[in-house]
Coordinates of C-alpha atoms and ligand atoms in Angstrom, one line a residue:
Chain G
M1 CA 14.1 -8.3 -27.5
S2 CA 14.3 -11.1 -30.0
G3 CA 11.9 -14.2 -30.2
D4 CA 9.1 -12.5 -28.2
A5 CA 6.4 -13.6 -30.6
D6 CA 6.5 -17.3 -29.7
L7 CA 6.7 -16.9 -26.0
V8 CA 3.7 -16.3 -23.7
A9 CA 4.0 -12.8 -22.3
I10 CA 2.0 -12.5 -19.1
I11 CA 3.0 -8.8 -18.7
R12 CA 3.3 -6.4 -21.6
T13 CA 3.8 -2.7 -21.3
V14 CA 3.1 -0.4 -24.3
D15 CA 4.8 2.9 -24.1
L16 CA 4.2 2.9 -20.3
T17 CA 4.8 6.3 -19.0
K18 CA 4.4 8.0 -15.7
R19 CA 5.2 11.7 -15.1
F20 CA 5.3 13.3 -11.6
E21 CA 5.1 17.0 -12.5
D22 CA 8.0 17.5 -14.8
V23 CA 9.9 14.3 -13.9
A24 CA 9.3 11.3 -16.2
A25 CA 9.7 8.5 -13.6
V26 CA 9.0 5.9 -16.2
D27 CA 9.5 7.0 -19.8
N28 CA 7.8 5.0 -22.7
L29 CA 8.7 1.6 -21.3
N30 CA 8.1 -1.3 -23.5
L31 CA 8.7 -4.6 -21.8
S32 CA 7.4 -8.0 -21.8
I33 CA 7.6 -10.7 -19.2
E34 CA 7.0 -14.2 -19.9
D35 CA 4.7 -16.6 -18.0
G36 CA 6.4 -18.5 -15.1
E37 CA 9.8 -16.6 -15.1
I38 CA 11.5 -14.6 -12.4
F39 CA 12.1 -11.3 -14.2
G40 CA 14.7 -9.1 -12.5
L41 CA 14.1 -5.4 -12.9
L42 CA 17.4 -3.8 -12.2
G43 CA 18.3 -0.2 -12.1
P44 CA 20.1 2.6 -10.0
N45 CA 18.2 4.6 -7.4
G46 CA 15.4 6.6 -9.0
A47 CA 15.5 4.5 -12.3
G48 CA 11.8 4.1 -12.0
K49 CA 11.5 0.3 -10.8
T50 CA 9.1 1.0 -8.0
T51 CA 6.9 3.3 -10.2
T52 CA 6.7 0.6 -12.8
V53 CA 5.7 -2.1 -10.3
L54 CA 3.0 0.4 -8.9
M55 CA 1.5 1.0 -12.3
L56 CA 1.5 -2.7 -13.1
S57 CA -0.3 -3.5 -9.9
T58 CA -2.9 -0.7 -10.5
V59 CA -1.9 1.2 -7.5
I60 CA -1.1 4.3 -9.6
K61 CA -2.3 5.3 -13.1
P62 CA 0.0 5.7 -15.9
T63 CA 0.2 9.2 -17.4
N64 CA 0.5 7.7 -20.9
G65 CA 0.7 4.3 -22.6
T66 CA -0.7 1.2 -20.7
A67 CA 0.2 -2.3 -19.7
F68 CA -1.5 -5.7 -20.1
V69 CA -1.2 -7.9 -17.1
G70 CA -2.5 -11.4 -17.7
D71 CA -4.5 -10.2 -20.8
F72 CA -6.1 -7.3 -18.7
D73 CA -5.5 -3.7 -19.5
V74 CA -4.4 -2.0 -16.2
R75 CA -6.4 1.1 -17.3
K76 CA -9.6 -0.6 -18.4
N77 CA -9.8 -3.7 -16.1
P78 CA -8.0 -2.8 -13.0
N79 CA -10.1 -5.1 -10.9
D80 CA -9.3 -8.1 -13.0
V81 CA -5.6 -7.3 -12.7
R82 CA -5.8 -7.0 -8.9
K83 CA -7.3 -10.6 -8.6
L84 CA -4.1 -11.9 -10.3
I85 CA -1.4 -10.0 -8.4
G86 CA 0.3 -9.7 -5.1
I87 CA 2.9 -7.3 -4.1
C88 CA 5.7 -7.0 -1.6
F89 CA 6.2 -3.3 -1.3
Q90 CA 9.8 -1.6 -1.0
E91 CA 8.6 0.2 2.2
P92 CA 6.6 -2.4 4.3
K93 CA 3.1 -1.3 4.5
L94 CA 2.1 -2.8 7.8
L95 CA -1.3 -1.8 9.1
W96 CA -0.2 0.7 11.7
V97 CA -1.8 -0.7 14.8
S98 CA -1.3 -4.4 14.4
T99 CA 0.9 -7.5 14.8
P100 CA 2.5 -9.7 12.2
W101 CA -0.1 -12.3 12.7
D102 CA -3.0 -10.0 12.4
V103 CA -1.4 -8.3 9.4
L104 CA -1.0 -11.6 7.5
N105 CA -4.1 -13.3 8.6
W106 CA -6.3 -10.4 7.4
H107 CA -4.3 -10.2 4.2
A108 CA -4.8 -13.8 3.5
K109 CA -8.6 -13.4 4.2
V110 CA -8.8 -10.5 1.9
C111 CA -7.0 -12.6 -0.8
G112 CA -9.7 -15.3 -0.5
L113 CA -8.0 -18.1 1.5
A114 CA -10.4 -20.4 3.3
T115 CA -10.0 -20.6 7.1
E116 CA -8.1 -23.8 7.6
E117 CA -5.7 -23.2 4.6
R118 CA -5.1 -19.6 5.8
K119 CA -4.2 -20.6 9.3
R120 CA -1.9 -23.4 8.0
R121 CA -0.1 -21.1 5.5
V122 CA 0.1 -18.1 7.8
K123 CA 1.8 -20.3 10.4
Q124 CA 4.0 -22.0 7.8
V125 CA 5.3 -18.9 6.3
L126 CA 5.7 -17.0 9.6
N127 CA 7.9 -19.9 10.6
D128 CA 9.8 -19.8 7.3
V129 CA 10.6 -16.3 7.6
N130 CA 11.6 -16.7 11.3
M131 CA 8.7 -14.5 12.5
W132 CA 6.7 -16.9 14.4
E133 CA 8.2 -16.0 17.8
A134 CA 7.4 -12.4 17.1
R135 CA 4.0 -12.8 15.7
R136 CA 2.2 -11.2 18.7
K137 CA 4.5 -8.1 18.8
S138 CA 3.1 -4.9 17.8
V139 CA 4.6 -3.9 14.3
H140 CA 6.1 -0.7 16.0
G141 CA 8.4 -2.9 18.0
L142 CA 9.8 -4.7 14.9
S143 CA 13.2 -4.0 13.4
G144 CA 13.5 -2.9 9.8
G145 CA 14.6 -6.4 8.6
M146 CA 11.7 -7.9 10.6
R147 CA 9.1 -5.6 9.0
K148 CA 10.5 -6.5 5.7
R149 CA 10.0 -10.4 6.5
V150 CA 6.3 -9.7 7.3
E151 CA 6.1 -7.7 4.1
I152 CA 7.4 -10.6 1.9
A153 CA 5.4 -13.1 3.9
K154 CA 2.2 -11.5 2.5
V155 CA 3.1 -12.6 -1.0
L156 CA 4.5 -16.0 0.0
I157 CA 1.1 -16.7 1.9
Q158 CA -1.0 -15.4 -1.0
R159 CA 0.8 -17.2 -3.8
P160 CA -0.5 -14.9 -6.5
K161 CA -0.4 -15.8 -10.2
I162 CA 1.8 -12.7 -10.6
A163 CA 4.0 -11.6 -7.7
F164 CA 5.7 -8.2 -7.5
V165 CA 8.5 -8.1 -5.1
D166 CA 10.2 -4.8 -4.7
E167 CA 13.5 -5.1 -3.0
P168 CA 12.4 -8.2 -1.1
T169 CA 15.5 -8.7 1.0
A170 CA 16.7 -5.2 1.6
Q171 CA 17.7 -4.9 5.3
I172 CA 17.4 -8.6 5.7
D173 CA 20.4 -10.6 6.9
V174 CA 22.5 -13.0 4.8
I175 CA 20.7 -16.2 6.1
G176 CA 17.4 -14.7 5.8
K177 CA 18.1 -13.6 2.2
H178 CA 19.1 -17.1 1.1
K179 CA 15.9 -18.4 2.8
I180 CA 13.7 -15.9 1.0
W181 CA 15.3 -16.5 -2.4
N182 CA 14.6 -20.2 -2.1
M183 CA 11.0 -19.4 -1.2
I184 CA 10.8 -17.1 -4.2
R185 CA 12.2 -19.8 -6.4
Q186 CA 9.7 -22.2 -5.0
L187 CA 6.9 -19.9 -5.7
R188 CA 8.0 -19.7 -9.4
D189 CA 8.3 -23.4 -9.6
E190 CA 4.7 -23.7 -8.4
G191 CA 3.6 -21.7 -11.4
S192 CA 3.8 -18.0 -10.4
T193 CA 5.5 -15.3 -12.5
I194 CA 7.8 -13.1 -10.3
I195 CA 8.9 -9.5 -11.0
L196 CA 11.9 -8.7 -8.8
A197 CA 12.7 -5.1 -8.6
T198 CA 16.1 -4.7 -7.0
N199 CA 19.4 -2.8 -7.2
E200 CA 21.2 -5.8 -5.5
L201 CA 23.1 -7.2 -8.5
Y202 CA 24.0 -10.5 -6.9
E203 CA 20.3 -11.0 -6.0
A204 CA 19.2 -10.3 -9.5
D205 CA 21.9 -12.6 -10.8
V206 CA 21.2 -15.6 -8.7
L207 CA 17.5 -15.4 -8.9
S208 CA 16.4 -14.1 -12.3
D209 CA 15.7 -16.0 -15.4
R210 CA 15.8 -12.8 -17.3
V211 CA 17.0 -9.4 -16.2
G212 CA 15.9 -6.0 -17.7
I213 CA 18.1 -3.0 -16.7
M214 CA 16.2 0.2 -16.2
H215 CA 17.8 3.6 -16.3
K216 CA 16.0 7.0 -16.1
G217 CA 12.7 5.5 -16.7
G218 CA 13.6 3.5 -19.8
L219 CA 14.7 0.0 -20.5
L220 CA 18.4 -0.2 -21.3
V221 CA 18.8 -3.9 -22.2
C222 CA 16.9 -7.1 -21.4
D223 CA 18.1 -10.6 -21.5
T224 CA 19.3 -13.6 -19.5
P225 CA 22.2 -12.8 -16.9
R226 CA 24.4 -15.1 -19.0
T227 CA 23.9 -13.3 -22.2
L228 CA 24.2 -9.9 -20.5
K229 CA 27.4 -10.8 -19.0
D230 CA 28.7 -12.1 -22.4
S231 CA 27.5 -9.0 -24.2
I232 CA 30.2 -7.0 -22.5
P233 CA 33.2 -7.1 -24.9
G234 CA 36.2 -8.6 -23.2
G235 CA 34.3 -9.0 -20.1
D236 CA 35.9 -12.2 -19.1
I237 CA 39.6 -12.2 -18.0
V238 CA 42.3 -14.8 -18.2
E239 CA 45.6 -14.7 -16.6
I240 CA 48.1 -17.0 -17.9
H241 CA 51.7 -17.6 -16.6
L242 CA 54.1 -19.4 -18.9
E243 CA 57.3 -21.3 -18.4
K244 CA 58.9 -19.5 -21.3
E245 CA 58.3 -16.1 -23.0
A246 CA 55.4 -16.0 -25.2
T247 CA 56.3 -15.7 -29.0
D248 CA 54.7 -13.2 -31.5
K249 CA 53.3 -16.1 -33.4
V250 CA 51.3 -17.4 -30.5
L251 CA 49.9 -13.9 -29.7
E252 CA 49.0 -13.4 -33.3
E253 CA 47.1 -16.6 -33.2
L254 CA 45.3 -15.6 -30.1
K255 CA 44.5 -12.2 -31.4
S256 CA 42.9 -13.7 -34.3
L257 CA 40.2 -15.4 -32.2
K258 CA 37.2 -13.3 -32.5
E259 CA 36.2 -13.8 -28.8
I260 CA 39.4 -12.3 -27.7
S261 CA 39.3 -8.5 -27.7
D262 CA 42.7 -7.6 -26.1
I263 CA 45.8 -9.1 -24.6
A264 CA 48.0 -7.3 -22.2
E265 CA 51.6 -8.4 -21.6
I266 CA 52.1 -8.0 -17.8
N267 CA 55.7 -9.3 -18.4
P268 CA 57.0 -11.6 -21.2
K269 CA 55.9 -14.7 -19.3
S270 CA 52.6 -13.4 -17.9
L271 CA 49.6 -12.5 -20.1
R272 CA 46.2 -11.0 -19.3
V273 CA 43.7 -11.8 -21.9
Y274 CA 40.3 -10.1 -22.2
L275 CA 37.7 -12.2 -23.9
N276 CA 34.2 -13.5 -24.1
N277 CA 32.9 -16.9 -23.8
V278 CA 35.7 -18.1 -21.5
E279 CA 34.6 -21.6 -21.1
E280 CA 35.0 -22.3 -24.8
V281 CA 38.0 -20.2 -25.6
V282 CA 40.4 -21.4 -22.9
P283 CA 40.8 -25.0 -24.3
Q284 CA 41.8 -23.1 -27.6
I285 CA 44.2 -20.9 -25.8
M286 CA 45.8 -23.9 -24.1
K287 CA 46.1 -25.7 -27.4
A288 CA 47.8 -22.8 -29.0
F289 CA 50.4 -22.7 -26.4
L290 CA 51.1 -26.4 -26.1
K291 CA 51.2 -26.8 -29.9
R292 CA 54.2 -24.4 -29.8
N293 CA 55.7 -26.2 -26.9
L294 CA 55.1 -23.3 -24.5
P295 CA 54.1 -24.9 -21.2
I296 CA 51.5 -23.2 -19.1
L297 CA 52.4 -22.8 -15.3
S298 CA 49.1 -21.6 -14.1
I299 CA 45.8 -20.1 -15.5
K300 CA 43.4 -17.9 -13.6
M301 CA 39.9 -17.2 -15.0
S302 CA 37.5 -14.4 -13.7
E303 CA 34.0 -13.9 -15.0
P304 CA 32.3 -10.5 -15.2
S305 CA 29.6 -10.0 -12.5
L306 CA 26.4 -8.4 -13.1
D307 CA 28.1 -5.5 -11.5
D308 CA 30.2 -5.0 -14.6
V309 CA 27.2 -5.4 -16.8
F310 CA 25.3 -2.8 -14.8
V311 CA 28.2 -0.3 -14.7
H312 CA 28.7 -0.9 -18.5
Y313 CA 25.2 -0.2 -19.4
T314 CA 24.1 2.5 -17.0
G315 CA 27.2 4.3 -17.9
L316 CA 25.9 4.5 -21.5
T317 CA 23.2 6.5 -22.9
I318 CA 20.0 4.5 -23.9
E319 CA 20.8 4.8 -27.6
E320 CA 24.4 3.6 -27.0
A321 CA 23.3 0.8 -24.9
Q322 CA 20.8 -0.5 -27.5
Q323 CA 23.3 0.0 -30.2
K324 CA 25.7 -2.3 -28.3
M325 CA 23.1 -4.9 -27.7
I326 CA 22.2 -5.1 -31.4
K327 CA 25.9 -5.2 -32.3
G328 CA 26.5 -7.9 -29.6
E329 CA 23.5 -10.0 -31.0
A330 CA 24.9 -9.8 -34.5
D331 CA 28.5 -10.8 -33.5
G332 CA 27.2 -13.7 -31.4
Chain O
M1 CA -19.0 -7.9 -2.1
M2 CA -17.2 -9.9 0.6
G3 CA -14.5 -7.2 0.3
I4 CA -16.7 -4.7 2.1
F5 CA -16.8 -7.0 5.1
H6 CA -13.1 -7.4 5.1
I7 CA -12.8 -3.6 5.2
I8 CA -15.2 -3.3 7.9
E9 CA -13.4 -5.9 9.8
Y10 CA -10.2 -4.0 9.4
D11 CA -11.6 -0.8 10.6
F12 CA -13.2 -2.4 13.6
R13 CA -10.0 -4.1 14.6
N14 CA -8.3 -0.6 14.5
F15 CA -11.2 0.8 16.7
F16 CA -10.9 -1.9 19.3
R17 CA -7.3 -1.3 19.7
Y18 CA -8.4 1.8 21.5
K19 CA -11.0 0.0 23.6
W20 CA -9.8 1.4 27.0
W21 CA -9.5 4.8 25.6
L22 CA -13.0 4.5 24.1
A23 CA -14.4 3.2 27.4
G24 CA -12.8 6.2 29.0
L25 CA -14.4 8.5 26.5
I26 CA -17.8 7.1 26.9
S27 CA -17.4 7.5 30.6
M28 CA -16.4 11.1 30.2
N29 CA -19.6 11.7 28.0
L30 CA -21.7 10.2 30.8
A31 CA -20.0 12.3 33.3
D32 CA -20.6 15.3 31.2
L33 CA -24.1 14.5 31.1
F34 CA -24.7 14.3 34.7
V35 CA -22.4 17.0 35.8
M36 CA -23.6 19.5 33.2
A37 CA -27.2 18.5 33.7
I38 CA -27.0 19.2 37.4
V39 CA -25.2 22.4 37.1
Y40 CA -27.2 23.7 34.1
N41 CA -30.5 22.8 35.8
K42 CA -29.6 25.3 38.4
M43 CA -28.4 27.9 35.8
V44 CA -31.1 27.7 33.3
D45 CA -34.1 30.0 33.5
P46 CA -36.8 27.9 35.3
E47 CA -39.4 28.7 32.7
L48 CA -37.1 27.5 29.9
A49 CA -36.1 24.5 32.0
R50 CA -39.9 23.6 32.4
Q51 CA -40.2 24.0 28.6
I52 CA -37.4 21.6 27.8
M53 CA -38.5 19.1 30.6
G54 CA -35.3 19.8 32.7
Y55 CA -31.9 20.1 31.2
F56 CA -30.9 16.4 32.0
S57 CA -33.8 15.2 29.9
F58 CA -32.9 17.7 27.2
F59 CA -29.2 17.1 27.1
A60 CA -29.2 13.2 27.3
P61 CA -30.2 12.8 23.5
G62 CA -27.7 15.6 22.8
V63 CA -24.9 13.7 24.4
T64 CA -25.8 10.6 22.5
I65 CA -25.5 12.6 19.3
L66 CA -22.3 14.2 20.5
G67 CA -20.9 10.6 21.2
L68 CA -22.0 9.4 17.8
F69 CA -20.4 12.4 16.0
A70 CA -17.0 12.1 17.7
S71 CA -16.8 8.3 17.2
A72 CA -18.0 8.2 13.6
F73 CA -15.7 11.1 12.9
M74 CA -12.6 9.0 14.0
I75 CA -12.3 7.1 10.7
G76 CA -11.3 10.3 9.2
R77 CA -8.1 10.4 11.3
E78 CA -7.2 7.0 10.3
V79 CA -7.8 7.5 6.6
N80 CA -5.7 10.6 6.9
M81 CA -2.9 8.9 8.6
E82 CA -3.0 6.0 6.0
V83 CA -2.6 8.4 3.0
R84 CA 0.3 10.1 4.7
R85 CA 2.1 6.8 5.4
E86 CA 1.2 5.6 2.0
I87 CA -0.5 2.6 3.5
H88 CA -3.3 3.3 1.0
Y89 CA -1.1 2.0 -1.6
Y90 CA -1.4 -1.4 0.0
M91 CA -5.2 -1.0 0.2
L92 CA -5.2 -0.1 -3.5
S93 CA -3.3 -3.3 -4.4
L94 CA -5.8 -5.6 -2.7
P95 CA -8.2 -7.7 -4.8
L96 CA -11.1 -5.2 -4.2
S97 CA -12.9 -2.8 -6.4
R98 CA -12.5 0.8 -5.6
I99 CA -16.2 1.1 -4.7
E100 CA -16.0 -1.8 -2.2
L101 CA -13.1 -0.2 -0.6
A102 CA -14.9 3.3 -0.3
L103 CA -18.2 1.7 0.8
G104 CA -16.4 -0.4 3.4
R105 CA -14.6 2.6 4.9
L106 CA -17.9 4.6 5.0
L107 CA -19.9 1.8 6.5
A108 CA -17.2 0.9 9.0
G109 CA -16.9 4.6 10.3
G110 CA -20.7 4.8 10.6
L111 CA -21.1 1.4 12.4
R112 CA -18.3 2.1 14.8
G113 CA -20.3 5.3 15.6
M114 CA -23.4 3.4 16.3
M115 CA -21.5 0.9 18.5
Y116 CA -19.9 3.7 20.5
M117 CA -23.2 5.6 21.0
S118 CA -25.2 2.6 22.1
P119 CA -24.4 2.9 25.8
L120 CA -25.3 6.6 25.7
L121 CA -28.6 5.8 23.9
L122 CA -29.4 3.1 26.5
T123 CA -28.6 5.4 29.3
T124 CA -31.0 8.1 27.6
F125 CA -33.7 5.4 27.3
A126 CA -33.1 4.3 31.0
F127 CA -33.8 7.8 32.2
L128 CA -36.2 9.3 29.8
G129 CA -38.3 6.1 29.0
I130 CA -38.3 3.3 26.4
P131 CA -39.7 4.2 22.9
S132 CA -42.2 1.9 21.3
P133 CA -40.8 -0.6 18.8
F134 CA -41.8 1.6 15.8
Q135 CA -40.2 4.7 17.3
L136 CA -37.0 2.7 18.2
L137 CA -36.8 1.7 14.6
I138 CA -37.1 5.2 13.3
I139 CA -34.6 6.4 15.9
L140 CA -32.0 3.7 14.9
A141 CA -32.6 4.3 11.2
A142 CA -32.1 8.0 11.6
L143 CA -29.1 7.6 13.7
F144 CA -27.6 5.1 11.3
L145 CA -28.0 7.5 8.3
L146 CA -26.6 10.2 10.5
A147 CA -23.6 8.1 11.4
M148 CA -22.9 7.4 7.7
G149 CA -23.1 11.1 6.9
I150 CA -20.7 11.9 9.7
S151 CA -18.4 9.1 8.6
G152 CA -18.6 10.4 5.1
L153 CA -17.9 14.0 6.0
S154 CA -14.7 12.9 8.0
I155 CA -13.5 10.8 5.1
A156 CA -14.0 13.6 2.6
I157 CA -12.0 15.9 4.9
A158 CA -9.4 13.3 5.6
V159 CA -8.5 12.7 1.9
S160 CA -8.7 16.4 0.9
T161 CA -6.3 17.6 3.6
S162 CA -2.6 16.7 2.9
S163 CA -1.2 17.1 6.4
F164 CA -2.4 16.0 9.8
E165 CA -2.4 19.7 10.9
K166 CA -4.7 20.7 8.2
F167 CA -7.0 17.8 9.0
V168 CA -7.0 18.7 12.6
T169 CA -7.8 22.2 11.9
A170 CA -10.6 21.3 9.5
R171 CA -12.0 18.9 12.0
G172 CA -11.9 21.5 14.7
L173 CA -13.8 23.9 12.5
V174 CA -16.4 21.3 11.6
Y175 CA -16.9 20.4 15.2
Y176 CA -17.5 23.9 16.4
V177 CA -19.9 24.9 13.6
L178 CA -21.8 21.6 13.7
F179 CA -22.0 21.5 17.5
F180 CA -22.7 25.0 18.4
C181 CA -25.1 25.8 15.7
S182 CA -27.4 22.8 16.6
T183 CA -29.8 21.8 19.1
I184 CA -27.4 19.5 21.0
F185 CA -26.9 21.9 23.8
Y186 CA -29.9 24.2 23.6
P187 CA -33.4 24.1 21.9
L188 CA -34.1 25.6 18.6
S189 CA -36.6 28.1 20.1
L190 CA -33.7 29.5 22.1
I191 CA -31.4 29.9 19.0
Q192 CA -34.3 31.4 17.0
S193 CA -35.0 34.0 19.7
L194 CA -31.3 35.0 19.9
G195 CA -31.5 35.4 16.1
E196 CA -34.5 37.6 16.3
E197 CA -32.7 39.7 18.9
G198 CA -29.8 40.0 16.4
I199 CA -27.3 38.3 18.8
M200 CA -27.0 35.3 16.6
P201 CA -26.4 35.9 12.8
Q202 CA -29.3 34.6 10.7
P203 CA -27.3 32.1 8.6
L204 CA -26.2 30.4 11.8
V205 CA -29.9 30.1 12.9
T206 CA -30.7 28.6 9.6
L207 CA -27.7 26.3 10.0
A208 CA -29.0 25.1 13.4
A209 CA -32.3 24.3 12.0
I210 CA -31.2 22.2 9.0
N211 CA -28.1 20.7 10.9
P212 CA -28.5 16.9 10.7
L213 CA -27.1 16.8 14.3
S214 CA -30.1 18.9 15.3
N215 CA -32.5 16.5 13.5
G216 CA -30.9 13.5 15.1
A217 CA -31.2 14.8 18.7
D218 CA -34.7 16.3 18.1
I219 CA -35.9 12.9 16.6
I220 CA -35.1 11.2 20.0
R221 CA -36.5 14.0 22.0
S222 CA -39.7 14.1 20.1
F223 CA -40.4 10.5 20.9
L224 CA -39.2 10.4 24.5
L225 CA -40.1 14.1 25.6
G226 CA -42.7 15.0 23.2
I227 CA -40.8 18.2 22.4
P228 CA -40.1 19.3 19.7
A229 CA -43.1 17.7 17.9
F230 CA -42.1 14.8 15.5
T231 CA -42.1 15.9 11.8
L232 CA -41.3 13.8 8.8
D233 CA -39.1 16.7 7.8
M234 CA -36.7 15.9 10.5
V235 CA -36.0 12.4 9.1
M236 CA -36.0 13.7 5.4
N237 CA -33.7 16.6 6.2
L238 CA -31.4 14.3 8.0
A239 CA -31.4 11.6 5.4
L240 CA -30.8 14.3 2.6
F241 CA -27.7 15.6 4.4
S242 CA -26.3 12.2 5.2
A243 CA -26.7 11.1 1.6
L244 CA -25.0 14.2 0.5
F245 CA -22.0 13.8 2.8
A246 CA -21.8 10.1 2.2
T247 CA -21.9 10.4 -1.7
T248 CA -19.3 13.1 -1.6
A249 CA -17.1 11.0 0.6
I250 CA -17.2 8.1 -1.6
F251 CA -16.4 10.0 -4.6
A252 CA -13.8 12.1 -2.9
Y253 CA -12.2 8.8 -1.5
M254 CA -12.1 7.0 -4.8
K255 CA -10.8 10.0 -6.7
I256 CA -8.3 11.4 -4.2
I257 CA -6.8 8.2 -3.0
Q258 CA -5.8 7.3 -6.4
R259 CA -4.7 10.9 -7.3
T260 CA -1.1 9.8 -8.4
Ligands
LIG1 N1 5.0 10.1 -5.6 C1 6.0 10.6 -6.2 N2 5.9 12.0 -6.5 C2 6.9 12.6 -7.1 N3 8.0 12.0 -7.7 C3 8.1 10.6 -7.4 C4 7.1 9.9 -6.8 N4 7.6 8.6 -6.8 C5 8.6 8.4 -7.4 N5 9.0 9.7 -7.8 C6 10.2 10.0 -8.6 O1 10.2 9.1 -9.8 C7 11.5 8.6 -10.0 C8 11.5 7.1 -10.0 O2 11.3 6.7 -8.7 P1 11.2 5.1 -8.4 O3 10.8 5.1 -6.8 O4 10.3 4.5 -9.3 O5 12.7 4.6 -8.4 P2 13.3 3.2 -8.1 O6 13.9 2.6 -9.3 O7 12.3 2.4 -7.5 O8 14.5 3.7 -7.0 P3 15.0 2.9 -5.8 O9 16.1 2.0 -6.1 O10 15.6 4.0 -5.1 O11 13.9 2.2 -5.1 C9 12.4 9.4 -9.0 O12 13.0 10.5 -9.6 C10 11.4 9.8 -7.9 O13 12.0 10.9 -7.3
LIG2 MG1 12.1 1.5 -5.6

């Protein structure tokens, strides 16, 4: 990652490793997360996201390496680390004979919220996640999505300096998802740093300031969603329909643009152009056609999604992925 | 240190969710006391019955200890359940030190036992007589230590058994050994004479003598009935075992709960 030195890293992992018997769930992970950002930790099932979150929150101990969370070493000062963090677990951890209200009220108490503040916030957040009506129900009687809502409510009430949210909206309906995303953004705007572990690409894309893609316990790439999308060669697609046939001259000119990686002729009057930086390149493409008096009938653009990034990078080996990133940076 | 109180609150909340069940159990303990006392009074050799001041008087302190044991032991079941459901991950992520967490669980388990036991102890006092304030203090202190020891024992077993089946098996074993090799149901003199006659293996006789449950019951009896005579050894012995169980539990809990 470039330019780390002048940014404030609130979390830094140093060769962080966790082995379960012979499986390396997290393998020499080196990651740095900036103060006040939403950092999306993306990766396929079993990539090691949850294991990373659990180590950073001192719940499990690293086999090797370590991590610094807000200046504290998770190995040496776990008690100090725990004062800074809050966690929304992937599997809701609701105290097994309880109600949402009791769970949250007790959680807020342990996290040191004073009585008045606590009651106000528990009520507020229960309302926000649509669980106020069900606050006196036994947690056994809650649906999967409802349990998840109570789980994320813990962090929203606590407002820790550093919040780990592990698949915060899995099982939650679309309206609920958007509400929770807004609450997570608000938490960041109020000064918290958020580590979002997810394998929902859309969620990572709309929420994260930066994204790290994990695969087999290691970090493949790490950057803003924008940069990652642009890093896929020819990731953007532009389809152009012309009034007349395209000439070789114009095709040559287009091919000479470094952002364009390929042009497919669907038929002489329709082209499909694979390129990067679509916003900047499209005007140049239009200019090239108009200059040669080749009117454009229609133009359709599609951007790569984080899906494409994900498939692109997780399909590669770690070495290949890193090579690509370095090459991409050099080109850009 | 506030953390300890939060953990105790948590464990008491769990405890009171079973309030009706607990009330039922206490009533059953009391019913046991009356039924068994009446039946056994008829069955026990009159000479022995005279020695132990009647079976009811003898068994009332025993039931008190029985209740204390069963209820202080309940914390183990909850701890075991939490570990299996990975709820302990949540406990481990809270802003508490590991020692606060462990001490909180231990104290909570013991205090719950004290609470459950109090109606049984009061019944005992009602029928056998009220101890002097000083005696009461010693009784409560001894029972508190015992409660901590039992709570510790159950926590240690809970975290070192992976499945619920193993926990239940271990619990059953501990129950039988500690109940029957103790003076809860019969006086030490009887156990010793069984030992001399070769009916009861000697190690079990020794166990009955040093069993903290025996000491607990006998401390109450010594003050209320005068038999067996009170010795400081009883208290020391009980304190020693309780301290041992409690310390083991704290270390086991802190170590094993964060095994991964
Ligand atoms: N307690 C454990 N014991 C043994 N292996 C484990 C344990 N926890 C995780 N693993 C293994 O570690 C690897 C990483 O698991 P982890 O839960 O961190 O993945 P993840 O990225 O969170 O996946 P998902 O998207 O499915 O939540 C997996 O191979 C998993 O089987
Ligand atoms: Mg996970």
